[in-house]
Short mmCIF file of C-alpha atoms in Angstrom, two decimals:
data_model
loop_
_atom_site.label_atom_id
_atom_site.label_comp_id
_atom_site.label_asym_id
_atom_site.label_seq_id
_atom_site.Cartn_x
_atom_site.Cartn_y
_atom_site.Cartn_z
CA MET C 200 -83.41 -57.80 -89.13
CA ARG C 201 -80.59 -56.79 -91.30
CA PRO C 202 -80.12 -53.18 -90.29
CA LYS C 203 -80.21 -54.13 -86.46
CA ILE C 204 -76.96 -56.38 -87.79
CA VAL C 205 -75.13 -54.02 -89.14
CA LEU C 206 -75.39 -51.67 -85.72
CA PHE C 207 -74.50 -54.49 -83.07
CA PHE C 208 -71.13 -55.07 -85.90
CA ILE C 209 -70.91 -51.70 -85.59
CA GLY C 210 -71.93 -51.75 -81.67
CA ILE C 211 -68.41 -54.42 -82.23
CA ILE C 212 -65.63 -52.95 -83.40
CA MET C 213 -66.37 -49.86 -81.53
CA THR C 214 -65.96 -50.87 -78.68
CA ILE C 215 -63.02 -52.79 -79.29
CA CYS C 216 -60.91 -49.29 -81.31
CA SER C 217 -61.73 -47.70 -78.12
CA CYS C 218 -59.94 -50.42 -75.68
CA ARG C 219 -56.83 -50.24 -77.78
CA SER C 220 -55.12 -47.46 -76.68
CA ASP C 221 -55.87 -50.51 -72.97
CA PHE C 222 -53.70 -52.41 -73.67
CA GLU C 223 -52.43 -54.50 -71.19
CA THR C 224 -48.07 -55.59 -71.98
CA LEU C 225 -45.42 -57.32 -71.06
CA ALA C 226 -42.62 -55.71 -69.94
CA SER C 227 -39.75 -55.88 -73.12
CA THR C 228 -36.87 -58.47 -72.43
CA GLY C 229 -33.90 -56.85 -74.11
CA ASP C 230 -35.23 -58.60 -78.02
CA LEU C 231 -36.02 -56.70 -79.91
CA GLU C 232 -34.17 -55.86 -82.97
CA PHE C 233 -32.85 -53.00 -84.86
CA SER C 234 -32.36 -51.82 -89.03
CA LYS C 235 -28.97 -50.75 -88.19
CA ASP C 236 -27.12 -50.99 -85.37
CA THR C 237 -24.90 -48.38 -85.59
CA ILE C 238 -25.99 -44.95 -88.13
CA TYR C 239 -24.20 -42.56 -89.47
CA LEU C 240 -24.72 -39.20 -89.87
CA ASP C 241 -22.75 -38.79 -92.90
CA THR C 242 -20.45 -34.87 -92.71
CA VAL C 243 -21.55 -32.05 -91.11
CA PHE C 244 -20.29 -28.81 -90.04
CA SER C 245 -19.84 -27.26 -87.20
CA ASN C 246 -22.93 -25.93 -85.83
CA ILE C 247 -25.30 -26.66 -89.12
CA GLY C 248 -27.76 -28.73 -88.65
CA SER C 249 -27.52 -32.80 -89.91
CA SER C 250 -29.74 -34.29 -91.68
CA THR C 251 -32.61 -37.32 -89.96
CA TYR C 252 -32.15 -40.04 -90.47
CA ARG C 253 -34.30 -43.37 -89.36
CA LEU C 254 -34.75 -46.19 -87.31
CA LYS C 255 -36.28 -48.82 -87.32
CA VAL C 256 -37.42 -50.97 -84.23
CA TYR C 257 -38.97 -54.16 -84.33
CA ASN C 258 -41.33 -55.91 -82.20
CA LYS C 259 -40.83 -60.12 -82.68
CA SER C 260 -42.13 -61.51 -80.14
CA LYS C 261 -45.88 -62.37 -79.59
CA ASN C 262 -46.65 -60.38 -76.33
CA ASP C 263 -47.39 -55.96 -76.46
CA ILE C 264 -44.52 -54.89 -75.00
CA THR C 265 -43.25 -51.88 -73.12
CA ILE C 266 -39.72 -50.41 -73.22
CA PRO C 267 -39.46 -48.61 -69.71
CA SER C 268 -36.01 -46.55 -71.01
CA ILE C 269 -35.23 -45.05 -74.64
CA LYS C 270 -32.77 -42.64 -74.15
CA LEU C 271 -29.67 -41.07 -75.61
CA GLY C 272 -26.90 -42.51 -74.01
CA LYS C 273 -25.10 -38.88 -73.10
CA GLY C 274 -29.18 -38.38 -72.32
CA LEU C 275 -28.89 -34.13 -71.89
CA SER C 276 -26.02 -32.83 -72.71
CA SER C 277 -26.21 -35.03 -76.10
CA LYS C 278 -25.84 -33.34 -79.72
CA TYR C 279 -28.66 -35.93 -81.30
CA ARG C 280 -32.07 -35.62 -81.03
CA ILE C 281 -34.41 -37.96 -81.63
CA SER C 282 -37.85 -38.61 -82.04
CA VAL C 283 -39.48 -41.77 -81.10
CA ASP C 284 -43.17 -42.56 -83.01
CA GLY C 285 -43.80 -39.32 -83.48
CA MET C 286 -43.68 -38.32 -79.77
CA GLN C 287 -40.49 -35.59 -78.60
CA GLY C 288 -40.09 -36.77 -74.86
CA ILE C 289 -38.01 -35.21 -72.90
CA GLU C 290 -36.19 -32.83 -74.95
CA GLY C 291 -35.92 -35.66 -77.49
CA LYS C 292 -33.28 -37.37 -75.25
CA ILE C 293 -35.01 -39.06 -73.01
CA PHE C 294 -38.53 -41.38 -73.60
CA ASN C 295 -39.81 -43.52 -70.59
CA ASN C 296 -42.37 -46.83 -70.59
CA VAL C 297 -43.47 -47.16 -74.80
CA ASP C 298 -46.01 -49.67 -75.42
CA LEU C 299 -44.57 -51.93 -78.93
CA LEU C 300 -48.02 -55.00 -79.92
CA ALA C 301 -46.73 -57.76 -80.94
CA LYS C 302 -45.08 -57.99 -84.26
CA ASP C 303 -44.99 -54.17 -84.78
CA SER C 304 -41.93 -52.04 -84.84
CA LEU C 305 -41.95 -48.50 -84.62
CA TYR C 306 -39.65 -44.67 -86.33
CA ILE C 307 -36.95 -43.11 -84.51
CA PHE C 308 -35.11 -40.42 -86.13
CA ILE C 309 -31.70 -38.97 -85.73
CA GLU C 310 -30.88 -36.07 -85.95
CA THR C 311 -28.06 -33.33 -84.87
CA THR C 312 -26.09 -30.28 -84.95
CA ALA C 313 -22.79 -30.01 -83.20
CA ASN C 314 -19.75 -27.84 -82.57
CA SER C 315 -16.31 -29.50 -83.65
CA THR C 316 -14.94 -29.36 -80.75
CA ASP C 317 -17.27 -31.64 -79.89
CA ALA C 318 -15.54 -34.13 -81.70
CA ASN C 319 -12.99 -36.08 -80.67
CA ALA C 320 -9.19 -34.42 -81.65
CA SER C 321 -7.84 -37.09 -83.49
CA ASP C 322 -10.52 -38.04 -85.87
CA PHE C 323 -13.74 -35.80 -84.99
CA LEU C 324 -15.36 -38.21 -84.66
CA TYR C 325 -18.50 -36.98 -82.43
CA THR C 326 -20.36 -40.03 -81.05
CA ASP C 327 -23.16 -41.52 -78.81
CA GLN C 328 -25.57 -44.13 -78.05
CA ILE C 329 -29.21 -44.22 -78.48
CA GLN C 330 -30.19 -46.71 -75.26
CA PHE C 331 -33.28 -49.68 -74.84
CA ASP C 332 -33.69 -50.69 -71.45
CA SER C 333 -35.84 -53.56 -70.07
CA GLY C 334 -34.40 -53.55 -66.90
CA GLU C 335 -32.75 -56.94 -67.67
CA ASN C 336 -30.86 -56.34 -70.85
CA LEU C 337 -29.72 -53.24 -71.98
CA GLN C 338 -29.72 -52.19 -76.13
CA ASN C 339 -27.58 -50.00 -77.91
CA VAL C 340 -27.88 -48.93 -81.38
CA GLU C 341 -24.85 -46.44 -81.58
CA LEU C 342 -24.69 -43.05 -83.70
CA VAL C 343 -22.21 -42.20 -85.24
CA THR C 344 -20.67 -38.46 -87.42
CA LEU C 345 -18.12 -36.49 -88.93
CA ILE C 346 -17.48 -32.98 -87.84
CA GLN C 347 -16.15 -30.92 -90.75
CA ASP C 348 -14.93 -27.35 -89.52
CA ALA C 349 -16.03 -24.38 -92.58
CA VAL C 350 -14.65 -20.97 -92.81
CA PHE C 351 -18.37 -19.40 -92.43
CA LEU C 352 -18.73 -16.13 -95.65
CA TYR C 353 -21.96 -14.86 -95.78
CA GLN C 354 -23.49 -11.50 -95.34
CA GLN C 355 -24.79 -8.64 -92.27
CA ARG C 356 -28.42 -9.01 -90.88
CA PHE C 357 -28.50 -4.75 -89.74
CA ALA C 358 -30.20 -3.62 -86.31
CA ASP C 359 -33.96 -2.59 -88.99
CA GLY C 360 -33.67 -6.66 -90.08
CA THR C 361 -32.95 -6.49 -92.61
CA THR C 362 -29.57 -8.50 -95.08
CA GLU C 363 -26.68 -6.58 -97.14
CA THR C 364 -27.17 -6.93 -101.05
CA LEU C 365 -25.40 -6.14 -104.06
CA PRO C 366 -26.53 -3.98 -107.12
CA ILE C 367 -26.24 -6.36 -109.57
CA GLY C 368 -27.10 -3.16 -113.16
CA ASN C 369 -30.68 -1.82 -111.59
CA GLU C 370 -31.37 -5.15 -108.61
CA LYS C 371 -30.00 -5.73 -106.19
CA ILE C 372 -29.19 -9.25 -104.92
CA ASP C 373 -28.76 -11.13 -101.63
CA GLY C 374 -25.55 -11.04 -101.51
CA PHE C 375 -21.57 -9.18 -99.27
CA TYR C 376 -17.72 -8.22 -100.57
CA LEU C 377 -15.48 -10.16 -99.29
CA ASP C 378 -12.89 -8.53 -96.84
CA GLU C 379 -9.88 -8.99 -97.03
CA ASN C 380 -9.81 -7.14 -93.74
CA ASP C 381 -12.39 -9.27 -91.41
CA PRO C 382 -11.46 -8.86 -87.49
CA VAL C 383 -12.96 -12.88 -87.70
CA ASN C 384 -10.96 -14.56 -91.16
CA GLY C 385 -8.54 -11.95 -91.54
CA ASN C 386 -8.30 -11.16 -95.89
CA GLU C 387 -11.61 -13.41 -97.23
CA LEU C 388 -10.05 -12.55 -100.38
CA GLN C 389 -7.42 -15.22 -100.07
CA PHE C 390 -8.88 -19.13 -99.80
CA THR C 391 -5.88 -21.30 -97.69
CA ASN C 392 -6.62 -25.23 -97.98
CA ASP C 393 -6.84 -25.05 -93.75
CA LYS C 394 -10.66 -25.69 -93.82
CA PRO C 395 -13.38 -25.57 -96.52
CA TYR C 396 -15.46 -22.25 -97.25
CA VAL C 397 -19.16 -22.66 -96.88
CA ILE C 398 -20.12 -19.76 -98.55
CA TYR C 399 -23.87 -18.70 -97.98
CA GLY C 400 -25.64 -15.90 -100.87
CA TYR C 401 -23.37 -15.09 -103.30
CA ALA C 402 -19.60 -13.70 -102.56
CA ALA C 403 -18.29 -10.89 -104.38
CA VAL C 404 -14.92 -9.69 -105.63
CA PRO C 405 -14.30 -5.73 -104.73
CA SER C 406 -13.47 -3.74 -107.71
CA ASN C 407 -9.54 -3.28 -108.81
CA LYS C 408 -9.05 -6.46 -106.17
CA THR C 409 -8.73 -10.28 -106.81
CA ALA C 410 -9.71 -13.11 -105.29
CA THR C 411 -7.65 -16.45 -105.39
CA PHE C 412 -8.10 -19.78 -104.20
CA GLU C 413 -4.91 -22.26 -103.59
CA ALA C 414 -4.51 -25.50 -104.80
CA GLY C 415 -6.76 -28.05 -102.46
CA THR C 416 -9.53 -25.24 -101.91
CA ARG C 417 -12.76 -26.85 -101.13
CA VAL C 418 -15.50 -24.12 -101.21
CA HIS C 419 -19.89 -25.53 -100.63
CA PHE C 420 -22.11 -22.83 -101.58
CA HIS C 421 -25.96 -22.56 -99.82
CA ALA C 422 -29.06 -22.56 -102.40
CA ASN C 423 -28.67 -19.28 -104.13
CA SER C 424 -25.24 -18.33 -103.99
CA GLY C 425 -22.69 -17.98 -105.26
CA LEU C 426 -19.09 -16.00 -106.07
CA ILE C 427 -19.14 -12.49 -108.41
CA VAL C 428 -16.02 -10.98 -110.69
CA ALA C 429 -16.98 -7.12 -111.72
CA ASN C 430 -15.84 -3.97 -111.66
CA ASN C 431 -12.07 -4.79 -112.80
CA ALA C 432 -11.53 -7.40 -109.72
CA SER C 433 -10.49 -10.88 -110.76
CA VAL C 434 -10.35 -14.06 -110.09
CA ASN C 435 -7.07 -16.13 -109.39
CA ILE C 436 -7.59 -20.88 -108.84
CA ASN C 437 -4.87 -22.07 -108.84
CA GLY C 438 -5.53 -25.79 -108.45
CA THR C 439 -2.18 -28.18 -109.39
CA ARG C 440 -2.38 -31.77 -110.62
CA SER C 441 -3.47 -34.58 -107.51
CA THR C 442 -1.84 -37.73 -107.22
CA THR C 443 -4.34 -39.03 -105.09
CA ASP C 444 -8.17 -40.04 -106.06
CA LYS C 445 -9.21 -36.92 -103.50
CA LEU C 446 -8.46 -34.80 -105.57
CA GLU C 447 -5.78 -32.43 -102.68
CA ASN C 448 -4.91 -30.60 -104.63
CA GLU C 449 -7.68 -29.91 -106.79
CA VAL C 450 -9.84 -26.48 -106.34
CA ILE C 451 -14.06 -28.18 -105.73
CA PHE C 452 -17.15 -25.54 -106.02
CA GLU C 453 -19.95 -27.52 -104.34
CA GLY C 454 -22.50 -27.85 -102.61
CA ASP C 455 -22.86 -27.11 -98.92
CA ARG C 456 -25.04 -30.48 -99.13
CA LEU C 457 -22.04 -32.87 -98.07
CA GLU C 458 -25.20 -36.75 -97.60
CA PRO C 459 -23.88 -39.49 -100.52
CA ASP C 460 -27.69 -38.59 -101.76
CA PHE C 461 -27.45 -35.53 -102.94
CA SER C 462 -23.86 -35.17 -104.83
CA ASP C 463 -24.62 -35.84 -108.33
CA VAL C 464 -27.43 -32.65 -107.71
CA PRO C 465 -28.02 -30.72 -109.96
CA GLY C 466 -28.67 -26.73 -108.88
CA GLN C 467 -27.47 -26.39 -105.87
CA TRP C 468 -26.72 -22.82 -105.88
CA GLY C 469 -25.94 -20.88 -107.80
CA THR C 470 -23.13 -19.89 -110.90
CA ILE C 471 -19.72 -18.30 -110.39
CA TRP C 472 -19.99 -14.48 -112.34
CA LEU C 473 -18.03 -13.49 -113.96
CA THR C 474 -19.84 -10.58 -114.94
CA ASP C 475 -18.95 -7.43 -116.63
CA GLY C 476 -15.66 -4.85 -116.48
CA SER C 477 -14.11 -8.67 -114.77
CA THR C 478 -10.56 -8.37 -115.76
CA ASN C 479 -8.11 -11.12 -116.01
CA ASN C 480 -9.70 -14.21 -114.71
CA THR C 481 -7.65 -17.40 -114.15
CA LEU C 482 -9.22 -20.87 -113.69
CA ASN C 483 -6.95 -23.76 -114.09
CA HIS C 484 -7.54 -27.53 -112.02
CA LEU C 485 -10.71 -25.85 -110.93
CA THR C 486 -13.96 -28.53 -110.18
CA ILE C 487 -17.43 -26.93 -111.08
CA LYS C 488 -20.58 -29.89 -109.23
CA ASN C 489 -23.82 -29.46 -109.02
CA ALA C 490 -24.62 -25.35 -109.94
CA THR C 491 -27.15 -23.76 -111.77
CA ILE C 492 -24.41 -22.55 -114.06
CA GLY C 493 -21.35 -23.61 -113.34
CA LEU C 494 -20.00 -20.56 -115.06
CA LEU C 495 -22.05 -16.95 -116.28
CA ILE C 496 -19.01 -15.45 -118.25
CA GLN C 497 -20.25 -11.98 -119.83
CA ASN C 498 -18.89 -8.82 -120.96
CA ASN C 499 -15.45 -8.68 -120.29
CA ASP C 500 -13.19 -6.00 -121.25
CA GLY C 501 -11.12 -7.92 -123.89
CA THR C 502 -8.96 -9.52 -121.46
CA THR C 503 -9.22 -13.33 -121.70
CA VAL C 504 -10.83 -15.82 -119.79
CA SER C 505 -8.29 -18.23 -118.86
CA VAL C 506 -9.35 -22.03 -117.92
CA LYS C 507 -7.08 -24.40 -118.25
CA ASN C 508 -7.52 -28.05 -116.88
CA THR C 509 -10.99 -27.94 -115.30
CA GLN C 510 -13.96 -30.38 -114.72
CA ILE C 511 -17.90 -29.02 -114.37
CA TYR C 512 -20.95 -31.67 -113.99
CA ASN C 513 -24.46 -32.01 -112.54
CA SER C 514 -25.38 -28.16 -114.01
CA SER C 515 -29.19 -27.96 -114.23
CA ASN C 516 -29.49 -25.87 -117.30
CA TYR C 517 -25.77 -24.92 -118.01
CA GLY C 518 -22.38 -25.35 -117.59
CA ILE C 519 -20.22 -22.77 -119.02
CA LEU C 520 -22.66 -20.32 -120.76
CA ALA C 521 -20.78 -17.21 -122.38
CA GLN C 522 -22.68 -14.17 -123.56
CA THR C 523 -19.88 -12.11 -125.80
CA ALA C 524 -17.10 -13.49 -123.51
CA LYS C 525 -13.88 -13.89 -124.41
CA ILE C 526 -12.82 -17.32 -122.90
CA ASN C 527 -9.80 -20.10 -123.97
CA GLY C 528 -9.35 -23.04 -122.68
CA GLU C 529 -7.99 -26.32 -122.89
CA ASN C 530 -8.28 -29.31 -121.06
CA VAL C 531 -11.98 -29.13 -120.33
CA VAL C 532 -14.62 -31.36 -119.35
CA ILE C 533 -18.41 -30.93 -118.92
CA ASN C 534 -20.99 -33.31 -118.51
CA ASN C 535 -25.17 -33.21 -118.24
CA ALA C 536 -26.48 -30.06 -118.11
CA GLY C 537 -30.17 -29.70 -119.11
CA LEU C 538 -30.22 -27.23 -121.80
CA ALA C 539 -25.82 -26.70 -122.84
CA SER C 540 -22.84 -28.43 -121.36
CA LEU C 541 -21.36 -25.38 -123.13
CA ALA C 542 -23.50 -22.57 -124.66
CA CYS C 543 -20.90 -19.23 -126.26
CA THR C 544 -23.86 -17.03 -127.09
CA TYR C 545 -24.79 -13.53 -128.06
CA GLY C 546 -21.85 -12.58 -129.87
CA GLY C 547 -17.40 -13.19 -128.45
CA ASN C 548 -15.23 -14.54 -128.97
CA TYR C 549 -13.89 -18.39 -127.93
CA THR C 550 -11.66 -20.88 -128.47
CA PHE C 551 -11.47 -24.62 -127.44
CA THR C 552 -8.60 -27.18 -127.71
CA HIS C 553 -8.40 -30.43 -125.87
CA SER C 554 -12.10 -30.86 -124.66
CA THR C 555 -14.60 -33.05 -124.04
CA PHE C 556 -18.57 -32.13 -124.11
CA ASN C 557 -20.96 -34.50 -123.17
CA ASN C 558 -23.91 -33.77 -122.61
CA ASN C 559 -26.71 -36.78 -121.03
CA TRP C 560 -29.75 -34.93 -119.28
CA ASN C 561 -32.60 -37.20 -119.48
CA SER C 562 -34.36 -35.05 -122.24
CA SER C 563 -34.08 -34.65 -126.06
CA GLN C 564 -33.96 -30.72 -125.77
CA GLN C 565 -30.80 -30.97 -124.33
CA VAL C 566 -27.80 -29.87 -125.93
CA ALA C 567 -23.48 -30.62 -125.48
CA VAL C 568 -23.00 -27.49 -127.64
CA LEU C 569 -24.29 -24.54 -128.51
CA VAL C 570 -23.36 -21.54 -130.44
CA SER C 571 -25.00 -18.27 -131.43
CA ASN C 572 -24.96 -14.65 -132.05
CA TYR C 573 -28.17 -12.78 -130.68
CA ILE C 574 -30.59 -13.02 -127.38
CA LEU C 575 -34.39 -12.06 -127.91
CA GLY C 576 -35.15 -9.26 -126.78
CA GLU C 577 -31.70 -7.53 -126.30
CA ILE C 578 -30.54 -4.85 -127.49
CA PRO C 579 -29.41 -4.79 -129.97
CA GLU C 580 -30.05 -8.70 -130.39
CA ALA C 581 -27.55 -10.02 -132.46
CA LYS C 582 -23.95 -9.77 -131.87
CA ASP C 583 -20.66 -10.92 -133.23
CA LEU C 584 -19.65 -13.43 -132.74
CA THR C 585 -15.69 -13.28 -134.26
CA ALA C 586 -14.76 -16.81 -133.59
CA ALA C 587 -16.09 -19.76 -132.38
CA THR C 588 -12.83 -22.67 -132.71
CA PHE C 589 -13.14 -25.72 -131.48
CA ASN C 590 -10.10 -27.98 -131.88
CA ASN C 591 -8.61 -31.54 -131.03
CA CYS C 592 -12.51 -31.79 -129.50
CA ILE C 593 -15.70 -34.30 -128.39
CA ILE C 594 -19.08 -33.00 -128.54
CA TYR C 595 -21.16 -36.28 -127.58
CA GLY C 596 -24.65 -37.01 -125.90
CA SER C 597 -27.83 -39.24 -125.76
CA TYR C 598 -29.30 -37.22 -127.57
CA SER C 599 -29.02 -37.77 -131.45
CA ASN C 600 -27.64 -33.23 -132.52
CA GLU C 601 -25.23 -32.36 -129.67
CA MET C 602 -24.23 -29.53 -131.74
CA SER C 603 -26.40 -26.84 -132.13
CA LEU C 604 -25.37 -23.46 -135.35
CA THR C 605 -28.02 -20.04 -134.16
CA LYS C 606 -27.58 -17.54 -136.47
CA LYS C 607 -29.21 -14.22 -136.55
CA THR C 608 -28.52 -11.53 -139.83
CA GLY C 609 -26.77 -8.13 -139.01
CA ALA C 610 -23.47 -9.22 -137.31
CA ALA C 611 -20.55 -11.86 -138.21
CA PHE C 612 -20.96 -15.26 -136.67
CA GLU C 613 -17.31 -17.74 -137.93
CA TYR C 614 -16.58 -21.00 -136.64
CA GLN C 615 -14.95 -23.37 -137.09
CA PHE C 616 -14.30 -27.04 -136.33
CA ASN C 617 -11.64 -28.31 -136.48
CA ASN C 618 -10.44 -32.29 -135.92
CA CYS C 619 -13.28 -32.72 -134.10
CA LEU C 620 -15.52 -36.13 -133.06
CA ILE C 621 -19.47 -34.61 -133.44
CA LYS C 622 -22.47 -36.24 -132.74
CA PHE C 623 -25.24 -34.87 -135.26
CA ASP C 624 -27.53 -37.66 -136.62
CA ASN C 625 -29.26 -35.44 -140.24
CA ILE C 626 -32.82 -37.47 -139.09
CA SER C 627 -35.25 -37.52 -141.32
CA ASN C 628 -32.04 -34.99 -143.34
CA GLN C 629 -33.54 -32.42 -142.01
CA PHE C 630 -29.90 -30.89 -142.21
CA THR C 631 -28.60 -31.65 -145.80
CA THR C 632 -29.19 -28.21 -147.43
CA ASN C 633 -27.99 -26.41 -144.72
CA PRO C 634 -25.75 -24.43 -144.52
CA ASP C 635 -24.40 -24.87 -141.08
CA TYR C 636 -24.22 -28.71 -140.68
CA GLN C 637 -21.85 -29.02 -144.62
CA PHE C 638 -19.43 -31.92 -143.00
CA ASN C 639 -18.27 -32.82 -145.04
CA THR C 640 -17.68 -30.31 -147.76
CA ASP C 641 -17.42 -27.03 -146.10
CA THR C 642 -13.34 -26.60 -145.26
CA ALA C 643 -14.09 -23.10 -144.12
CA HIS C 644 -15.72 -24.16 -141.27
CA TYR C 645 -15.12 -28.09 -141.24
CA ASN C 646 -11.76 -29.96 -141.00
CA ALA C 647 -11.58 -33.57 -140.71
CA ILE C 648 -14.62 -34.30 -139.03
CA LEU C 649 -15.30 -37.97 -137.15
CA LEU C 650 -19.30 -38.01 -137.69
CA ASN C 651 -21.43 -40.40 -135.37
CA LYS C 652 -18.64 -42.26 -133.97
CA ASP C 653 -18.40 -43.58 -129.86
CA PRO C 654 -16.01 -42.32 -127.76
CA LYS C 655 -16.49 -44.72 -126.07
CA PHE C 656 -15.61 -43.28 -122.38
CA PHE C 657 -14.56 -45.52 -119.57
CA ASN C 658 -18.09 -44.15 -118.14
CA ILE C 659 -19.90 -41.57 -118.12
CA SER C 660 -22.45 -41.75 -115.06
CA GLN C 661 -18.61 -42.11 -113.12
CA ASN C 662 -17.92 -38.58 -114.75
CA LYS C 663 -14.79 -41.06 -116.59
CA PHE C 664 -14.37 -39.33 -120.01
CA ASN C 665 -11.23 -40.90 -121.39
CA ILE C 666 -10.68 -43.88 -123.70
CA ASP C 667 -9.29 -45.92 -125.21
CA GLU C 668 -7.61 -47.54 -128.44
CA THR C 669 -10.96 -49.04 -129.37
CA SER C 670 -12.24 -45.35 -129.86
CA ALA C 671 -13.36 -43.10 -132.52
CA ALA C 672 -10.73 -40.36 -131.23
CA PHE C 673 -7.66 -42.55 -130.25
CA ALA C 674 -5.04 -40.77 -132.70
CA LYS C 675 -6.80 -38.11 -134.59
CA GLY C 676 -6.08 -35.01 -133.31
CA ASN C 677 -3.82 -32.16 -135.42
CA SER C 678 -0.36 -31.58 -133.66
CA ALA C 679 -1.02 -28.54 -135.28
CA TYR C 680 -4.13 -27.89 -131.73
CA LEU C 681 -1.19 -30.38 -129.23
CA ILE C 682 -1.89 -29.43 -125.96
CA PRO C 683 1.40 -30.93 -124.81
CA LEU C 684 -0.59 -32.45 -121.47
CA ASP C 685 -3.77 -33.77 -120.76
CA ILE C 686 -6.12 -32.41 -118.49
CA ILE C 687 -4.63 -35.13 -115.44
CA GLU C 688 -0.93 -33.99 -116.52
CA LYS C 689 -0.26 -37.29 -118.98
CA THR C 690 2.00 -36.39 -121.81
CA ARG C 691 0.41 -36.45 -125.44
CA THR C 692 1.38 -38.67 -127.97
CA LEU C 693 1.48 -37.69 -131.37
CA PRO C 694 -0.59 -38.27 -133.71
CA PRO C 695 -3.02 -37.16 -129.84
CA ASP C 696 -6.12 -38.44 -129.30
CA LEU C 697 -10.01 -36.19 -129.24
CA GLY C 698 -10.78 -34.96 -126.25
CA ALA C 699 -9.57 -33.71 -122.63
CA TYR C 700 -7.78 -36.90 -121.53
CA GLN C 701 -4.73 -39.50 -123.60
CA ASN C 702 -5.78 -42.52 -123.76
CA LYS C 703 -5.75 -44.97 -120.83
CA ALA C 704 -4.87 -42.13 -119.47
CA PHE C 705 -7.92 -42.42 -116.05
CA PRO C 706 -9.36 -39.66 -113.57
CA LYS C 707 -8.13 -39.56 -109.42
#
């Protein structure tokens, strides 16, 4: 008997389910509700597709309804595309007789690909509507997108289907040489602030040429893209102080995803690579965001890379990775890197003054500053570190020890920290007898060190590393190493504060 009862109920359920698609509906009376009345699709570049945005449509009535029409206001000519509960409709623009159950909802997904010429000439906004027509009451949800024109730089594609590559050592990578006589873009070695640039692949500066970036230039790198400077080539980044929150005079390198959700995502693009043979490189008022390695500097020809008033944030591996390089850094700020904010490795010669190195990456393996004279597996494994000098600097972060010194014998290992605030907690006395970390007694390597004192940065999560009079770094600098102006060109007083910011100097 029991099996018959079970079969009976199964039959009823199957009957109900098989008839579900034939439910009777009433025509919509225009009483739909929406999760938003306006969808703002964040800024996109010309002819580059946007992210997908979502709208939820509610039927809060007690009746199953049919919406006679859901369509884009500009019809088939609209630059928007929508899907309604997975349906594509007519070219993603028009949908007829869409059913919606009582007390239920449906999803509409929205995308756009538009050109700046499609937008309003006055404000570069491209707009449309999703129209819900009940026959009695027309309901609209507004769509708004800012279309930004840009200069696109990318590798050539040849007739045989292959693309342009660059020789790097014994390997080739996807990339191209910047052309000072490009028939479309003109001089690609002169980056201006007229339009942003979008780079696909690695853009290389040709031998004996210089790439110049004027104040206010914006460069957006696609995934696995970057800039390479080698073979007697140079890069000059000529940013200047900005006076507003728009950072109008800063040169900014970042990814090509403009949505707010990507504003702090590390590893969106590759690196700025100053490699073998590059020469006379100068970087001033540069901000680098969300790279894999912010700056990769290798084997300079003996000339010093000048890095001034430069900020590097959210690098998935390193903020600066230097290998057998020569760098002079002033007013440098680096925050958040998966391995090290600053790594001076495989020897070299490095001086950083009035700089702030912080690392709040969520890992116990990260450090703010790493200094070494070797790379395992290289031939030779160790090279001379002739200088690693830090003056009036802050080395801090979320981990107990934010500085690491590692060396191999057989090569020089010269370092010195003068008037620096360093976070280094000798947990369980594991470094008590290590000769490289004798902060209080080794005057040949350490002078006037503030150990494990809180700099009281204004807001680390917003990359605001200014301090005030309550900071342990306040007025603890040595005037012998004074850089007269801080990173935003506020005059330093005497004795100066440690780090890149003079007290109460708020980042723009």
